[in-house]
Amino acid sequence: MKKLVLLSLLALTGCGGDDVAKVSLGLFTTKDVVIDARQDPKIPGVTCYISRIEADLSLADPSDMSIACRQTGPISAAEIASIDKSKGGEVVYKESLSILFKNLKVRRIYDAEHQTLLYLSYSTKESSGSHKHALSAVPLYGTQAWQQAGTN
């Protein structure tokens, strides 16, 4: 049993990212806005900043989130060639938001026509009649991955 608890704690600490900020929502609340930085595992020149509510000792719904992804380093044509280019893209980040099977996922989708990486963050469980989601775009223009019209 002790080994299982220790392994669980190690797994949770390994899932952490770069905690950028934690802002209290007020003196009389245990809720904070947390901002994490997550680097795309296949395109390390892209960093996504995800903000969400963290509510200690609360049953509040943690589904609301925001995402902003930016180019923070070089992006190569080889990196773009290695990603999933299907309409559904691929999950690049996943985090459990509650013990009730609710996850935050970030999916990368490639828009070939506009040579842009789209990052969609969403909750996997419906909340108040909606699956909460947010979108951010990283254009490849000005990177090594950009291809002139007619060359791709």
N, CA, C and O atoms as a DFTB+ gen file, in Angstrom:
608 C
 N C O
     1  1       0.824      -1.192       0.000
     2  2       0.000       0.000       0.000
     3  2       0.872       1.261       0.000
     4  3       0.601       2.213      -0.733
     5  1       1.938       1.256       0.843
     6  2       2.826       2.414       0.914
     7  2       3.501       2.656      -0.429
     8  3       3.702       3.802      -0.833
     9  1       3.853       1.566      -1.125
    10  2       4.490       1.702      -2.437
    11  2       3.536       2.351      -3.430
    12  3       3.951       3.188      -4.231
    13  1       2.262       1.973      -3.386
    14  2       1.258       2.534      -4.288
    15  2       1.094       4.032      -4.050
    16  3       1.015       4.805      -5.005
    17  1       1.042       4.446      -2.790
    18  2       0.908       5.868      -2.466
    19  2       2.141       6.634      -2.931
    20  3       2.020       7.719      -3.499
    21  1       3.330       6.073      -2.690
    22  2       4.564       6.726      -3.110
    23  2       4.630       6.857      -4.628
    24  3       5.012       7.908      -5.142
    25  1       4.262       5.800      -5.348
    26  2       4.253       5.855      -6.813
    27  2       3.258       6.888      -7.321
    28  3       3.539       7.596      -8.288
    29  1       2.100       6.980      -6.678
    30  2       1.095       7.970      -7.081
    31  2       1.618       9.385      -6.885
    32  3       1.423      10.242      -7.747
    33  1       2.279       9.637      -5.766
    34  2       2.835      10.963      -5.513
    35  2       3.927      11.299      -6.514
    36  3       3.994      12.431      -6.992
    37  1       4.785      10.335      -6.842
    38  2       5.828      10.566      -7.831
    39  2       5.229      10.855      -9.199
    40  3       5.722      11.723      -9.919
    41  1       4.179      10.143      -9.563
    42  2       3.531      10.369     -10.856
    43  2       2.926      11.767     -10.915
    44  3       3.013      12.437     -11.944
    45  1       2.317      12.211      -9.824
    46  2       1.719      13.544      -9.807
    47  2       2.775      14.641      -9.892
    48  3       2.564      15.642     -10.577
    49  1       3.903      14.473      -9.213
    50  2       4.929      15.506      -9.289
    51  2       5.574      15.525     -10.659
    52  3       6.040      16.576     -11.098
    53  1       5.617      14.403     -11.344
    54  2       6.179      14.351     -12.686
    55  2       5.274      14.991     -13.719
    56  3       5.735      15.320     -14.813
    57  1       3.988      15.180     -13.405
    58  2       3.042      15.752     -14.358
    59  2       3.067      17.274     -14.355
    60  3       2.483      17.908     -15.235
    61  1       3.728      17.854     -13.387
    62  2       3.715      19.305     -13.268
    63  2       4.428      19.983     -14.418
    64  3       5.285      19.395     -15.078
    65  1       4.064      21.205     -14.638
    66  2       4.709      21.997     -15.670
    67  2       5.363      23.192     -15.025
    68  3       5.704      23.170     -13.842
    69  1       5.531      24.212     -15.793
    70  2       6.099      25.449     -15.264
    71  2       4.967      26.301     -14.715
    72  3       4.185      26.876     -15.473
    73  1       4.885      26.379     -13.395
    74  2       3.899      27.253     -12.782
    75  2       4.406      28.678     -12.927
    76  3       5.421      29.046     -12.335
    77  1       3.700      29.477     -13.710
    78  2       4.121      30.845     -13.983
    79  2       3.576      31.800     -12.927
    80  3       4.289      32.689     -12.461
    81  1       2.308      31.614     -12.548
    82  2       1.703      32.541     -11.594
    83  2       0.545      31.880     -10.866
    84  3      -0.057      30.922     -11.352
    85  1       0.249      32.415      -9.693
    86  2      -0.913      31.999      -8.916
    87  2      -1.462      33.265      -8.278
    88  3      -0.807      33.873      -7.431
    89  1      -2.666      33.662      -8.683
    90  2      -3.260      34.922      -8.250
    91  2      -4.518      34.627      -7.440
    92  3      -5.433      33.963      -7.928
    93  1      -4.564      35.117      -6.214
    94  2      -5.716      34.917      -5.347
    95  2      -6.908      35.708      -5.876
    96  3      -6.754      36.814      -6.393
    97  1      -8.088      35.129      -5.742
    98  2      -9.305      35.816      -6.160
    99  2      -9.917      36.640      -5.028
   100  3     -11.001      37.200      -5.192
   101  1      -9.256      36.720      -3.914
   102  2      -9.746      37.564      -2.832
   103  2      -9.355      37.037      -1.473
   104  3      -8.914      35.897      -1.322
   105  1      -9.527      37.887      -0.499
   106  2      -9.124      37.585       0.867
   107  2      -9.967      36.471       1.483
   108  3      -9.454      35.665       2.259
   109  1     -11.239      36.421       1.146
   110  2     -12.148      35.479       1.793
   111  2     -12.513      34.299       0.890
   112  3     -13.626      33.777       0.959
   113  1     -11.575      33.884       0.048
   114  2     -11.820      32.739      -0.824
   115  2     -10.575      31.864      -0.881
   116  3      -9.458      32.333      -0.663
   117  1     -10.780      30.612      -1.170
   118  2      -9.648      29.697      -1.341
   119  2      -9.391      29.449      -2.824
   120  3      -8.662      28.527      -3.192
   121  1      -9.992      30.273      -3.663
   122  2      -9.849      30.095      -5.105
   123  2      -8.746      30.996      -5.648
   124  3      -8.593      32.145      -5.234
   125  1      -7.985      30.442      -6.584
   126  2      -6.895      31.169      -7.219
   127  2      -6.971      30.977      -8.727
   128  3      -7.515      29.983      -9.208
   129  1      -6.423      31.931      -9.464
   130  2      -6.198      31.747     -10.893
   131  2      -4.756      31.255     -11.025
   132  3      -3.821      31.918     -10.576
   133  1      -4.589      30.096     -11.639
   134  2      -3.271      29.503     -11.831
   135  2      -2.911      29.613     -13.303
   136  3      -3.740      29.328     -14.167
   137  1      -1.686      30.021     -13.595
   138  2      -1.204      30.096     -14.973
   139  2      -0.006      29.171     -15.104
   140  3       0.998      29.324     -14.408
   141  1      -0.129      28.212     -16.004
   142  2       0.934      27.253     -16.282
   143  2       1.466      27.469     -17.688
   144  3       0.722      27.874     -18.581
   145  1       2.741      27.201     -17.886
   146  2       3.358      27.227     -19.217
   147  2       3.631      25.783     -19.624
   148  3       4.249      25.027     -18.875
   149  1       3.171      25.408     -20.801
   150  2       3.381      24.052     -21.323
   151  2       3.993      24.148     -22.705
   152  3       3.463      24.828     -23.584
   153  1       5.104      23.470     -22.894
   154  2       5.766      23.464     -24.191
   155  2       5.209      22.307     -25.014
   156  3       4.989      21.216     -24.487
   157  1       4.982      22.541     -26.299
   158  2       4.524      21.484     -27.195
   159  2       5.633      20.434     -27.270
   160  3       6.772      20.766     -27.598
   161  1       5.315      19.164     -26.969
   162  2       6.366      18.141     -26.945
   163  2       7.023      17.869     -28.305
   164  3       8.180      17.450     -28.350
   165  1       6.317      18.096     -29.399
   166  2       6.899      17.864     -30.726
   167  2       7.409      19.147     -31.374
   168  3       8.215      19.099     -32.303
   169  1       6.939      20.295     -30.884
   170  2       7.366      21.581     -31.438
   171  2       7.785      22.463     -30.259
   172  3       7.013      23.313     -29.814
   173  1       9.014      22.261     -29.752
   174  2       9.442      22.979     -28.558
   175  2       9.532      24.495     -28.730
   176  3       9.697      25.216     -27.746
   177  1       9.425      24.983     -29.955
   178  2       9.412      26.422     -30.190
   179  2       8.064      27.052     -29.926
   180  3       7.894      28.249     -30.160
   181  1       7.084      26.273     -29.439
   182  2       5.755      26.793     -29.093
   183  2       5.500      26.536     -27.612
   184  3       5.662      25.419     -27.121
   185  1       5.099      27.594     -26.912
   186  2       4.724      27.491     -25.507
   187  2       3.280      27.939     -25.368
   188  3       2.890      28.983     -25.892
   189  1       2.489      27.144     -24.657
   190  2       1.094      27.503     -24.388
   191  2       0.954      27.867     -22.919
   192  3       1.442      27.162     -22.036
   193  1       0.278      28.980     -22.679
   194  2      -0.008      29.447     -21.328
   195  2      -1.477      29.159     -21.059
   196  3      -2.360      29.638     -21.771
   197  1      -1.722      28.371     -20.024
   198  2      -3.077      27.944     -19.698
   199  2      -3.443      28.529     -18.338
   200  3      -2.750      28.298     -17.347
   201  1      -4.530      29.284     -18.297
   202  2      -5.014      29.795     -17.015
   203  2      -6.291      29.051     -16.665
   204  3      -7.110      28.730     -17.527
   205  1      -6.435      28.788     -15.374
   206  2      -7.612      28.064     -14.890
   207  2      -7.811      28.391     -13.423
   208  3      -6.918      28.929     -12.768
   209  1      -8.980      28.064     -12.915
   210  2      -9.288      28.281     -11.506
   211  2      -8.866      27.049     -10.714
   212  3      -9.164      25.916     -11.094
   213  1      -8.178      27.288      -9.625
   214  2      -7.839      26.222      -8.693
   215  2      -8.574      26.541      -7.408
   216  3      -8.374      27.601      -6.815
   217  1      -9.429      25.617      -6.975
   218  2     -10.280      25.874      -5.813
   219  2     -10.008      24.828      -4.745
   220  3     -10.600      23.749      -4.765
   221  1      -9.115      25.143      -3.810
   222  2      -8.834      24.242      -2.702
   223  2     -10.049      24.163      -1.792
   224  3     -10.702      25.172      -1.525
   225  1     -10.344      22.980      -1.325
   226  2     -11.454      22.763      -0.389
   227  2     -12.785      23.265      -0.929
   228  3     -13.617      23.759      -0.168
   229  1     -12.989      23.143      -2.216
   230  2     -14.222      23.629      -2.823
   231  2     -14.694      22.616      -3.857
   232  3     -13.895      21.892      -4.451
   233  1     -15.990      22.579      -4.058
   234  2     -16.550      21.709      -5.088
   235  2     -16.857      22.502      -6.353
   236  3     -17.671      22.074      -7.172
   237  1     -16.217      23.645      -6.517
   238  2     -16.448      24.498      -7.684
   239  2     -16.037      23.767      -8.957
   240  3     -15.138      22.925      -8.945
   241  1     -16.701      24.099     -10.037
   242  2     -16.417      23.488     -11.328
   243  2     -15.137      24.084     -11.921
   244  3     -15.094      25.283     -12.198
   245  1     -14.099      23.275     -12.120
   246  2     -12.835      23.802     -12.640
   247  2     -12.743      23.786     -14.167
   248  3     -11.640      23.795     -14.713
   249  1     -13.877      23.762     -14.862
   250  2     -13.854      23.610     -16.318
   251  2     -13.418      24.863     -17.075
   252  3     -12.849      24.759     -18.161
   253  1     -13.677      26.038     -16.519
   254  2     -13.309      27.259     -17.235
   255  2     -11.799      27.378     -17.334
   256  3     -11.082      27.228     -16.344
   257  1     -11.325      27.650     -18.548
   258  2      -9.903      27.835     -18.752
   259  2      -9.693      28.755     -19.933
   260  3     -10.610      29.017     -20.711
   261  1      -8.473      29.238     -20.051
   262  2      -8.100      30.084     -21.175
   263  2      -6.742      29.600     -21.664
   264  3      -5.963      29.045     -20.889
   265  1      -6.458      29.807     -22.936
   266  2      -5.178      29.383     -23.486
   267  2      -4.642      30.458     -24.427
   268  3      -5.394      31.070     -25.185
   269  1      -3.345      30.673     -24.365
   270  2      -2.655      31.570     -25.291
   271  2      -1.339      30.893     -25.648
   272  3      -0.496      30.668     -24.779
   273  1      -1.164      30.572     -26.917
   274  2       0.058      29.906     -27.380
   275  2       0.850      30.875     -28.238
   276  3       0.290      31.622     -29.040
   277  1       2.165      30.849     -28.056
   278  2       3.041      31.751     -28.784
   279  2       4.297      31.025     -29.237
   280  3       4.709      30.029     -28.643
   281  1       4.901      31.550     -30.309
   282  2       6.186      31.054     -30.742
   283  2       7.228      31.613     -29.778
   284  3       7.363      32.829     -29.638
   285  1       7.965      30.721     -29.115
   286  2       8.981      31.140     -28.152
   287  2      10.365      30.627     -28.534
   288  3      11.313      30.735     -27.757
   289  1      10.469      30.072     -29.728
   290  2      11.734      29.547     -30.231
   291  2      11.571      29.186     -31.693
   292  3      10.503      29.396     -32.267
   293  1      12.620      28.645     -32.306
   294  2      12.525      28.285     -33.724
   295  2      11.548      27.125     -33.954
   296  3      11.382      26.251     -33.103
   297  1      10.911      27.144     -35.120
   298  2      10.030      26.055     -35.553
   299  2      10.545      25.609     -36.909
   300  3      10.635      26.414     -37.836
   301  1      10.883      24.331     -37.033
   302  2      11.471      23.828     -38.280
   303  2      10.450      23.069     -39.119
   304  3       9.421      22.612     -38.620
   305  1      10.760      22.948     -40.394
   306  2       9.906      22.176     -41.309
   307  2       9.874      20.710     -40.888
   308  3       8.846      20.048     -41.033
   309  1      10.987      20.198     -40.367
   310  2      11.037      18.801     -39.916
   311  2      10.074      18.570     -38.750
   312  3       9.434      17.521     -38.675
   313  1       9.968      19.539     -37.844
   314  2       9.025      19.404     -36.728
   315  2       7.588      19.383     -37.236
   316  3       6.776      18.580     -36.778
   317  1       7.280      20.255     -38.169
   318  2       5.923      20.280     -38.741
   319  2       5.636      18.977     -39.482
   320  3       4.515      18.471     -39.432
   321  1       6.631      18.435     -40.162
   322  2       6.453      17.169     -40.893
   323  2       6.156      16.009     -39.946
   324  3       5.542      15.024     -40.356
   325  1       6.583      16.111     -38.684
   326  2       6.428      14.996     -37.737
   327  2       5.085      14.980     -37.005
   328  3       4.799      14.022     -36.287
   329  1       4.261      16.005     -37.165
   330  2       3.018      16.074     -36.393
   331  2       1.850      15.431     -37.145
   332  3       1.889      15.241     -38.360
   333  1       0.815      15.105     -36.375
   334  2      -0.425      14.564     -36.935
   335  2      -1.142      15.696     -37.658
   336  3      -1.427      16.733     -37.059
   337  1      -1.433      15.506     -38.936
   338  2      -2.093      16.548     -39.727
   339  2      -3.552      16.216     -40.040
   340  3      -4.153      16.829     -40.923
   341  1      -4.115      15.261     -39.331
   342  2      -5.521      14.922     -39.533
   343  2      -6.409      16.052     -39.011
   344  3      -5.950      16.909     -38.257
   345  1      -7.674      16.050     -39.412
   346  2      -8.623      17.095     -38.992
   347  2      -8.761      17.175     -37.475
   348  3      -8.999      18.251     -36.926
   349  1      -8.611      16.032     -36.797
   350  2      -8.744      16.013     -35.336
   351  2      -7.469      16.354     -34.598
   352  3      -7.496      16.570     -33.387
   353  1      -6.347      16.407     -35.308
   354  2      -5.076      16.733     -34.666
   355  2      -4.668      15.707     -33.632
   356  3      -5.044      14.538     -33.717
   357  1      -3.891      16.156     -32.647
   358  2      -3.456      15.236     -31.597
   359  2      -3.373      15.945     -30.254
   360  3      -3.096      17.142     -30.182
   361  1      -3.617      15.186     -29.194
   362  2      -3.539      15.717     -27.838
   363  2      -2.068      15.917     -27.486
   364  3      -1.260      14.997     -27.608
   365  1      -1.730      17.138     -27.044
   366  2      -0.356      17.437     -26.657
   367  2      -0.214      17.624     -25.153
   368  3       0.903      17.671     -24.637
   369  1      -1.338      17.732     -24.443
   370  2      -1.307      17.913     -22.998
   371  2      -2.637      17.467     -22.417
   372  3      -3.694      17.683     -23.010
   373  1      -2.568      16.839     -21.243
   374  2      -3.777      16.372     -20.572
   375  2      -3.558      16.479     -19.072
   376  3      -2.500      16.110     -18.562
   377  1      -4.567      16.988     -18.366
   378  2      -4.485      17.114     -16.907
   379  2      -5.840      16.810     -16.295
   380  3      -6.868      17.271     -16.792
   381  1      -5.846      16.041     -15.227
   382  2      -7.078      15.751     -14.511
   383  2      -7.506      16.992     -13.736
   384  3      -6.692      17.610     -13.050
   385  1      -8.788      17.359     -13.846
   386  2      -9.316      18.530     -13.143
   387  2     -10.134      18.162     -11.918
   388  3     -10.373      19.004     -11.053
   389  1     -10.564      16.914     -11.838
   390  2     -11.354      16.495     -10.693
   391  2     -11.335      14.978     -10.604
   392  3     -10.896      14.282     -11.521
   393  1     -11.822      14.491      -9.481
   394  2     -11.893      13.041      -9.303
   395  2     -13.079      12.450     -10.056
   396  3     -13.256      11.232     -10.077
   397  1     -13.891      13.302     -10.674
   398  2     -15.096      12.840     -11.369
   399  2     -14.893      12.773     -12.878
   400  3     -15.779      13.157     -13.642
   401  1     -13.743      12.293     -13.306
   402  2     -13.444      12.026     -14.718
   403  2     -13.459      13.269     -15.607
   404  3     -13.787      13.182     -16.790
   405  1     -13.113      14.402     -15.053
   406  2     -13.059      15.617     -15.836
   407  2     -11.598      15.927     -16.128
   408  3     -10.779      16.006     -15.213
   409  1     -11.275      16.103     -17.408
   410  2      -9.908      16.396     -17.807
   411  2      -9.851      17.676     -18.624
   412  3     -10.796      18.034     -19.328
   413  1      -8.725      18.350     -18.511
   414  2      -8.387      19.453     -19.397
   415  2      -7.458      18.857     -20.442
   416  3      -6.448      18.239     -20.103
   417  1      -7.795      19.039     -21.698
   418  2      -6.941      18.559     -22.780
   419  2      -6.582      19.723     -23.690
   420  3      -7.369      20.651     -23.878
   421  1      -5.384      19.658     -24.249
   422  2      -4.960      20.610     -25.263
   423  2      -4.612      19.791     -26.495
   424  3      -3.794      18.873     -26.436
   425  1      -5.241      20.133     -27.605
   426  2      -5.074      19.414     -28.865
   427  2      -4.466      20.356     -29.898
   428  3      -4.927      21.485     -30.066
   429  1      -3.414      19.879     -30.597
   430  2      -2.799      20.651     -31.680
   431  2      -3.422      20.221     -33.000
   432  3      -3.496      19.030     -33.300
   433  1      -3.869      21.197     -33.788
   434  2      -4.462      20.951     -35.103
   435  2      -3.703      21.809     -36.104
   436  3      -3.464      22.992     -35.858
   437  1      -3.327      21.220     -37.222
   438  2      -2.569      21.946     -38.234
   439  2      -3.503      22.431     -39.330
   440  3      -4.202      21.632     -39.953
   441  1      -3.517      23.736     -39.569
   442  2      -4.285      24.341     -40.656
   443  2      -3.306      24.540     -41.817
   444  3      -2.586      25.537     -41.870
   445  1      -3.291      23.576     -42.750
   446  2      -2.324      23.587     -43.855
   447  2      -2.545      24.778     -44.789
   448  3      -1.583      25.373     -45.274
   449  1      -3.798      25.123     -45.041
   450  2      -4.092      26.214     -45.969
   451  2      -3.482      27.540     -45.511
   452  3      -2.978      28.316     -46.322
   453  1      -3.535      27.785     -44.205
   454  2      -3.030      29.049     -43.670
   455  2      -1.685      28.892     -42.961
   456  3      -1.163      29.851     -42.392
   457  1      -1.126      27.679     -42.996
   458  2       0.150      27.367     -42.356
   459  2       0.183      27.888     -40.925
   460  3       1.037      28.688     -40.543
   461  1      -0.776      27.403     -40.155
   462  2      -0.960      27.849     -38.779
   463  2      -1.205      26.647     -37.877
   464  3      -1.909      25.708     -38.251
   465  1      -0.618      26.688     -36.689
   466  2      -0.879      25.674     -35.663
   467  2      -1.997      26.198     -34.770
   468  3      -1.909      27.310     -34.249
   469  1      -3.039      25.406     -34.593
   470  2      -4.147      25.757     -33.712
   471  2      -4.040      24.915     -32.453
   472  3      -3.782      23.714     -32.527
   473  1      -4.234      25.530     -31.313
   474  2      -4.219      24.822     -30.037
   475  2      -5.581      25.011     -29.386
   476  3      -5.963      26.125     -29.028
   477  1      -6.307      23.910     -29.238
   478  2      -7.653      23.909     -28.672
   479  2      -7.588      23.312     -27.275
   480  3      -7.197      22.156     -27.113
   481  1      -7.970      24.092     -26.261
   482  2      -8.072      23.541     -24.903
   483  2      -9.551      23.313     -24.630
   484  3     -10.396      24.122     -25.014
   485  1      -9.857      22.198     -23.960
   486  2     -11.258      21.877     -23.690
   487  2     -11.396      20.955     -22.499
   488  3     -10.472      20.230     -22.131
   489  1     -12.577      21.004     -21.909
   490  2     -12.929      20.121     -20.809
   491  2     -13.624      18.900     -21.400
   492  3     -14.433      19.023     -22.319
   493  1     -13.305      17.725     -20.869
   494  2     -13.895      16.493     -21.410
   495  2     -15.258      16.179     -20.820
   496  3     -15.887      15.196     -21.214
   497  1     -15.727      16.995     -19.880
   498  2     -17.034      16.745     -19.286
   499  2     -17.903      17.979     -19.443
   500  3     -17.450      19.103     -19.223
   501  1     -19.147      17.764     -19.821
   502  2     -20.078      18.877     -20.006
   503  2     -20.342      19.572     -18.683
   504  3     -20.492      18.926     -17.646
   505  1     -20.395      20.895     -18.729
   506  2     -20.643      21.699     -17.542
   507  2     -21.620      22.813     -17.906
   508  3     -21.366      23.582     -18.832
   509  1     -22.714      22.900     -17.194
   510  2     -23.739      23.920     -17.451
   511  2     -24.189      23.898     -18.905
   512  3     -24.401      24.949     -19.511
   513  1     -24.334      22.706     -19.462
   514  2     -24.823      22.561     -20.834
   515  2     -23.780      22.807     -21.905
   516  3     -24.125      22.910     -23.082
   517  1     -22.510      22.904     -21.529
   518  2     -21.477      23.217     -22.509
   519  2     -20.173      22.499     -22.181
   520  3     -19.849      22.265     -21.016
   521  1     -19.448      22.160     -23.213
   522  2     -18.078      21.706     -23.036
   523  2     -17.216      22.955     -23.162
   524  3     -17.076      23.508     -24.253
   525  1     -16.644      23.395     -22.061
   526  2     -15.849      24.622     -22.053
   527  2     -14.624      24.423     -22.947
   528  3     -14.001      23.362     -22.938
   529  1     -14.289      25.466     -23.723
   530  2     -13.146      25.366     -24.622
   531  2     -12.587      26.752     -24.934
   532  3     -13.260      27.767     -24.749
   533  1     -11.346      26.773     -25.410
   534  2     -10.687      28.011     -25.822
   535  2      -9.727      27.655     -26.953
   536  3      -9.296      26.508     -27.072
   537  1      -9.397      28.642     -27.782
   538  2      -8.575      28.415     -28.969
   539  2      -7.478      29.461     -29.069
   540  3      -7.686      30.634     -28.758
   541  1      -6.302      29.016     -29.510
   542  2      -5.193      29.921     -29.774
   543  2      -4.522      29.484     -31.070
   544  3      -4.525      28.297     -31.398
   545  1      -3.945      30.431     -31.809
   546  2      -3.312      30.134     -33.092
   547  2      -1.870      30.637     -33.103
   548  3      -1.568      31.718     -32.599
   549  1      -0.981      29.821     -33.694
   550  2       0.418      30.205     -33.865
   551  2       0.732      30.120     -35.358
   552  3       0.911      29.022     -35.886
   553  1       0.801      31.257     -36.043
   554  2       1.117      31.238     -37.482
   555  2       2.579      30.852     -37.699
   556  3       3.447      31.187     -36.893
   557  1       2.836      30.148     -38.789
   558  2       4.202      29.735     -39.094
   559  2       4.952      30.781     -39.915
   560  3       6.145      30.627     -40.176
   561  1       4.258      31.841     -40.322
   562  2       4.891      32.892     -41.116
   563  2       6.095      33.447     -40.360
   564  3       6.003      33.771     -39.176
   565  1       7.204      33.549     -41.048
   566  2       8.423      34.066     -40.433
   567  2       9.278      32.995     -39.770
   568  3      10.341      33.302     -39.229
   569  1       8.825      31.730     -39.805
   570  2       9.617      30.637     -39.246
   571  2      10.272      29.851     -40.370
   572  3       9.967      30.065     -41.543
   573  1      11.171      28.945     -40.014
   574  2      11.813      28.065     -40.987
   575  2      10.808      27.101     -41.615
   576  3      11.066      26.541     -42.681
   577  1       9.665      26.908     -40.960
   578  2       8.655      25.968     -41.450
   579  2       7.747      26.577     -42.519
   580  3       7.044      25.841     -43.212
   581  1       7.747      27.904     -42.669
   582  2       6.887      28.568     -43.639
   583  2       7.298      28.174     -45.052
   584  3       8.484      28.163     -45.380
   585  1       6.322      27.854     -45.879
   586  2       6.604      27.527     -47.280
   587  2       5.869      28.513     -48.183
   588  3       4.687      28.788     -47.979
   589  1       6.564      29.034     -49.166
   590  2       5.941      29.945     -50.110
   591  2       4.814      29.233     -50.858
   592  3       4.876      28.022     -51.071
   593  1       3.801      29.971     -51.250
   594  2       2.672      29.392     -52.002
   595  2       3.192      28.658     -53.229
   596  3       4.038      29.164     -53.965
   597  1       2.669      27.461     -53.430
   598  2       3.049      26.668     -54.609
   599  2       4.272      25.787     -54.398
   600  3       4.634      25.020     -55.290
   601  1       4.934      25.882     -53.206
   602  2       6.115      25.043     -52.960
   603  2       5.830      23.869     -52.062
   604  3       6.703      23.019     -51.888
   605  1       4.631      23.778     -51.470
   606  2       4.365      22.660     -50.586
   607  2       3.648      21.558     -51.259
   608  3       3.353      20.540     -50.632
